[in-house]
């Protein structure tokens, strides 16, 4: 399936807010792909340059001698990685005549949920036609917050310093491009991509919101201010209520909480009892399975120290029909997720795990 076609249709139909977070066929949950651990070993799938092996790039700063313990995902392989907090995964390539010895990798599967992609912007009319601003301190989240406060669904960054808000993108006029066109650094954070000249990178404004209400069978939730570090003194609640589900699974795809009092909790939505609590001392280590159809996610940060925060995937499991016996029940239905039109990969994975434990 071409997930891009689906996105286009949804963008045009203005359904973006429910669609964007359902793209789980991704290998990245950070804006710059520093969590990418996939297997692309050339700079582009079409006519790209082969990557050099990290265990053979001793003439360059990043190699397995200097980082022998898998830091940044380096190892005896030649997969694209982002070990230095660049805007996108990259790799060393054999030297060119013009002295270029590394290249960004264009990895289609590495686009965090909530990042809708990179779009052409002729400026006439702009791709996102709502309010705009420019800032020499632009970060992805301060553009998102600017647009979210004005109740826009989408926020777009361009040329590193410009921010545009809107509710939909007309893809007939503004085709999507490889992410390489959008890897200009944000003026306010050089580890984040903020579009390019004539190219706008677009995010759903729910990314990094402090709170929200989720009712879809699956979704992604980021810590407040994501992909910036979370702010001091944040107290946020999200509700995840999926009527008809027997349990909701939470998968923290990463977790970086900095000091003793900052924390994340999962509460039973009906009783407000804390079911799971995580902090820097006790990070989540596996899937968290919470019985019921209503969970509250709580985040608290004190007045000191900031950190990247978290990204989590949730997936609701459908209630089992208690009237049928095991023999009558279709095996494939067992522990199945509440049906969803998107996110087949995550859904498949959870179903498999659910089956194997029963
Ligand atoms: C990349 O990986 C594939 C699959 O493992 C392999 O067939 C191919 O030769 C590799 N390409 C390079 C440039 O290393
Ligand atoms: C680097 O790792 C690859 C794959 O394991 C291996 O084939 C190659 O010989 C290694 N190179 C060196 C210099 O050790
Ligand atoms: C979530 O729902 C609650 C209760 O209905 C409401 O007060 C709150 O404003 C909602 N939050 C968001 C971000 O929509
Ligand atoms: C959590 O999600 C990630 C990203 O989709 C996946 O690779 C991983 O296997 C999941 N973890 C568990 C325990 O299911
Ligand atoms: C989660 O818990 C529910 C019921 O409490 C159970 O049916 C399901 O198999 C569990 N799933 C996983 C993946 O542990």
PDB file of N, CA, C and O and ligand atoms in Angstrom, residues 246-249 287-292 317-318 320 335 350 353-355 357-358, ligand 5:
ATOM      1  N   UNK A 246     -10.768  -4.041  25.957  1.00  0.00           N
ATOM      2  CA  UNK A 246     -10.597  -4.779  27.210  1.00  0.00           C
ATOM      3  C   UNK A 246      -9.320  -4.355  27.917  1.00  0.00           C
ATOM      4  O   UNK A 246      -9.189  -4.486  29.126  1.00  0.00           O
ATOM      5  N   UNK A 247      -8.370  -3.860  27.164  1.00  0.00           N
ATOM      6  CA  UNK A 247      -7.096  -3.444  27.739  1.00  0.00           C
ATOM      7  C   UNK A 247      -6.434  -2.484  26.759  1.00  0.00           C
ATOM      8  O   UNK A 247      -6.752  -2.476  25.566  1.00  0.00           O
ATOM      9  N   UNK A 248      -5.547  -1.660  27.302  1.00  0.00           N
ATOM     10  CA  UNK A 248      -4.799  -0.745  26.440  1.00  0.00           C
ATOM     11  C   UNK A 248      -3.313  -0.975  26.696  1.00  0.00           C
ATOM     12  O   UNK A 248      -2.872  -1.006  27.844  1.00  0.00           O
ATOM     13  N   UNK A 249      -2.580  -1.206  25.607  1.00  0.00           N
ATOM     14  CA  UNK A 249      -1.141  -1.470  25.713  1.00  0.00           C
ATOM     15  C   UNK A 249      -0.369  -0.186  25.454  1.00  0.00           C
ATOM     16  O   UNK A 249      -0.691   0.566  24.530  1.00  0.00           O
ATOM     17  N   UNK A 287       6.275  -3.607  27.510  1.00  0.00           N
ATOM     18  CA  UNK A 287       4.926  -3.128  27.255  1.00  0.00           C
ATOM     19  C   UNK A 287       4.184  -3.009  28.569  1.00  0.00           C
ATOM     20  O   UNK A 287       4.303  -3.861  29.438  1.00  0.00           O
ATOM     21  N   UNK A 288       3.397  -1.951  28.723  1.00  0.00           N
ATOM     22  CA  UNK A 288       2.551  -1.818  29.901  1.00  0.00           C
ATOM     23  C   UNK A 288       1.131  -2.152  29.447  1.00  0.00           C
ATOM     24  O   UNK A 288       0.620  -1.541  28.510  1.00  0.00           O
ATOM     25  N   UNK A 289       0.533  -3.120  30.100  1.00  0.00           N
ATOM     26  CA  UNK A 289      -0.790  -3.605  29.706  1.00  0.00           C
ATOM     27  C   UNK A 289      -1.785  -3.201  30.786  1.00  0.00           C
ATOM     28  O   UNK A 289      -1.727  -3.692  31.910  1.00  0.00           O
ATOM     29  N   UNK A 290      -2.683  -2.297  30.478  1.00  0.00           N
ATOM     30  CA  UNK A 290      -3.623  -1.823  31.487  1.00  0.00           C
ATOM     31  C   UNK A 290      -5.033  -2.261  31.122  1.00  0.00           C
ATOM     32  O   UNK A 290      -5.538  -1.968  30.033  1.00  0.00           O
ATOM     33  N   UNK A 291      -5.625  -2.999  32.045  1.00  0.00           N
ATOM     34  CA  UNK A 291      -6.967  -3.524  31.828  1.00  0.00           C
ATOM     35  C   UNK A 291      -7.980  -2.386  31.814  1.00  0.00           C
ATOM     36  O   UNK A 291      -7.845  -1.431  32.571  1.00  0.00           O
ATOM     37  N   UNK A 292      -8.976  -2.529  30.950  1.00  0.00           N
ATOM     38  CA  UNK A 292     -10.037  -1.530  30.898  1.00  0.00           C
ATOM     39  C   UNK A 292      -9.958  -0.707  29.627  1.00  0.00           C
ATOM     40  O   UNK A 292      -9.093  -0.924  28.781  1.00  0.00           O
ATOM     41  N   UNK A 317      -6.942  -3.059  22.907  1.00  0.00           N
ATOM     42  CA  UNK A 317      -7.322  -4.432  22.537  1.00  0.00           C
ATOM     43  C   UNK A 317      -8.831  -4.557  22.660  1.00  0.00           C
ATOM     44  O   UNK A 317      -9.430  -4.053  23.606  1.00  0.00           O
ATOM     45  N   UNK A 318      -9.407  -5.250  21.714  1.00  0.00           N
ATOM     46  CA  UNK A 318     -10.850  -5.388  21.699  1.00  0.00           C
ATOM     47  C   UNK A 318     -11.309  -6.364  22.782  1.00  0.00           C
ATOM     48  O   UNK A 318     -10.640  -7.362  23.048  1.00  0.00           O
ATOM     49  N   UNK A 320     -13.112  -9.377  24.498  1.00  0.00           N
ATOM     50  CA  UNK A 320     -13.461 -10.694  23.977  1.00  0.00           C
ATOM     51  C   UNK A 320     -14.925 -10.946  24.302  1.00  0.00           C
ATOM     52  O   UNK A 320     -15.417 -10.530  25.330  1.00  0.00           O
ATOM     53  N   UNK A 335      -7.618 -11.708  21.287  1.00  0.00           N
ATOM     54  CA  UNK A 335      -6.736 -10.610  21.671  1.00  0.00           C
ATOM     55  C   UNK A 335      -6.544  -9.592  20.568  1.00  0.00           C
ATOM     56  O   UNK A 335      -5.617  -8.811  20.597  1.00  0.00           O
ATOM     57  N   UNK A 350       1.262  -6.388  17.759  1.00  0.00           N
ATOM     58  CA  UNK A 350       0.627  -6.544  19.056  1.00  0.00           C
ATOM     59  C   UNK A 350      -0.204  -7.819  19.076  1.00  0.00           C
ATOM     60  O   UNK A 350      -0.205  -8.565  20.044  1.00  0.00           O
ATOM     61  N   UNK A 353       2.023 -10.773  19.631  1.00  0.00           N
ATOM     62  CA  UNK A 353       2.484 -10.900  21.009  1.00  0.00           C
ATOM     63  C   UNK A 353       1.349 -11.349  21.919  1.00  0.00           C
ATOM     64  O   UNK A 353       1.519 -12.182  22.768  1.00  0.00           O
ATOM     65  N   UNK A 354       0.167 -10.763  21.677  1.00  0.00           N
ATOM     66  CA  UNK A 354      -0.967 -11.107  22.519  1.00  0.00           C
ATOM     67  C   UNK A 354      -1.274 -12.597  22.377  1.00  0.00           C
ATOM     68  O   UNK A 354      -1.530 -13.293  23.349  1.00  0.00           O
ATOM     69  N   UNK A 355      -1.200 -13.115  21.138  1.00  0.00           N
ATOM     70  CA  UNK A 355      -1.491 -14.524  20.921  1.00  0.00           C
ATOM     71  C   UNK A 355      -0.455 -15.415  21.594  1.00  0.00           C
ATOM     72  O   UNK A 355      -0.782 -16.436  22.161  1.00  0.00           O
ATOM     73  N   UNK A 357       1.249 -14.959  24.191  1.00  0.00           N
ATOM     74  CA  UNK A 357       1.220 -15.017  25.648  1.00  0.00           C
ATOM     75  C   UNK A 357      -0.010 -15.773  26.143  1.00  0.00           C
ATOM     76  O   UNK A 357      -0.106 -16.099  27.306  1.00  0.00           O
ATOM     77  N   UNK A 358      -0.981 -16.002  25.227  1.00  0.00           N
ATOM     78  CA  UNK A 358      -2.198 -16.661  25.726  1.00  0.00           C
ATOM     79  C   UNK A 358      -2.137 -18.168  25.560  1.00  0.00           C
ATOM     80  O   UNK A 358      -1.207 -18.697  24.996  1.00  0.00           O
TER      81      UNK A 358
HETATM   82  C1  LIG B   5      -3.248  -7.569  28.228  1.00  0.00           C
HETATM   83  O1  LIG B   5      -4.228  -7.851  29.216  1.00  0.00           O
HETATM   84  C2  LIG B   5      -5.431  -8.404  28.657  1.00  0.00           C
HETATM   85  C3  LIG B   5      -6.471  -8.554  29.762  1.00  0.00           C
HETATM   86  O2  LIG B   5      -6.085  -7.990  30.948  1.00  0.00           O
HETATM   87  C4  LIG B   5      -5.126  -9.750  28.031  1.00  0.00           C
HETATM   88  O3  LIG B   5      -6.295 -10.276  27.447  1.00  0.00           O
HETATM   89  C5  LIG B   5      -4.094  -9.539  26.932  1.00  0.00           C
HETATM   90  O4  LIG B   5      -3.703 -10.787  26.399  1.00  0.00           O
HETATM   91  C6  LIG B   5      -2.854  -8.827  27.482  1.00  0.00           C
HETATM   92  N1  LIG B   5      -2.014  -8.536  26.331  1.00  0.00           N
HETATM   93  C7  LIG B   5      -0.686  -8.538  26.397  1.00  0.00           C
HETATM   94  C8  LIG B   5       0.043  -8.251  25.144  1.00  0.00           C
HETATM   95  O5  LIG B   5      -0.085  -8.767  27.431  1.00  0.00           O
END
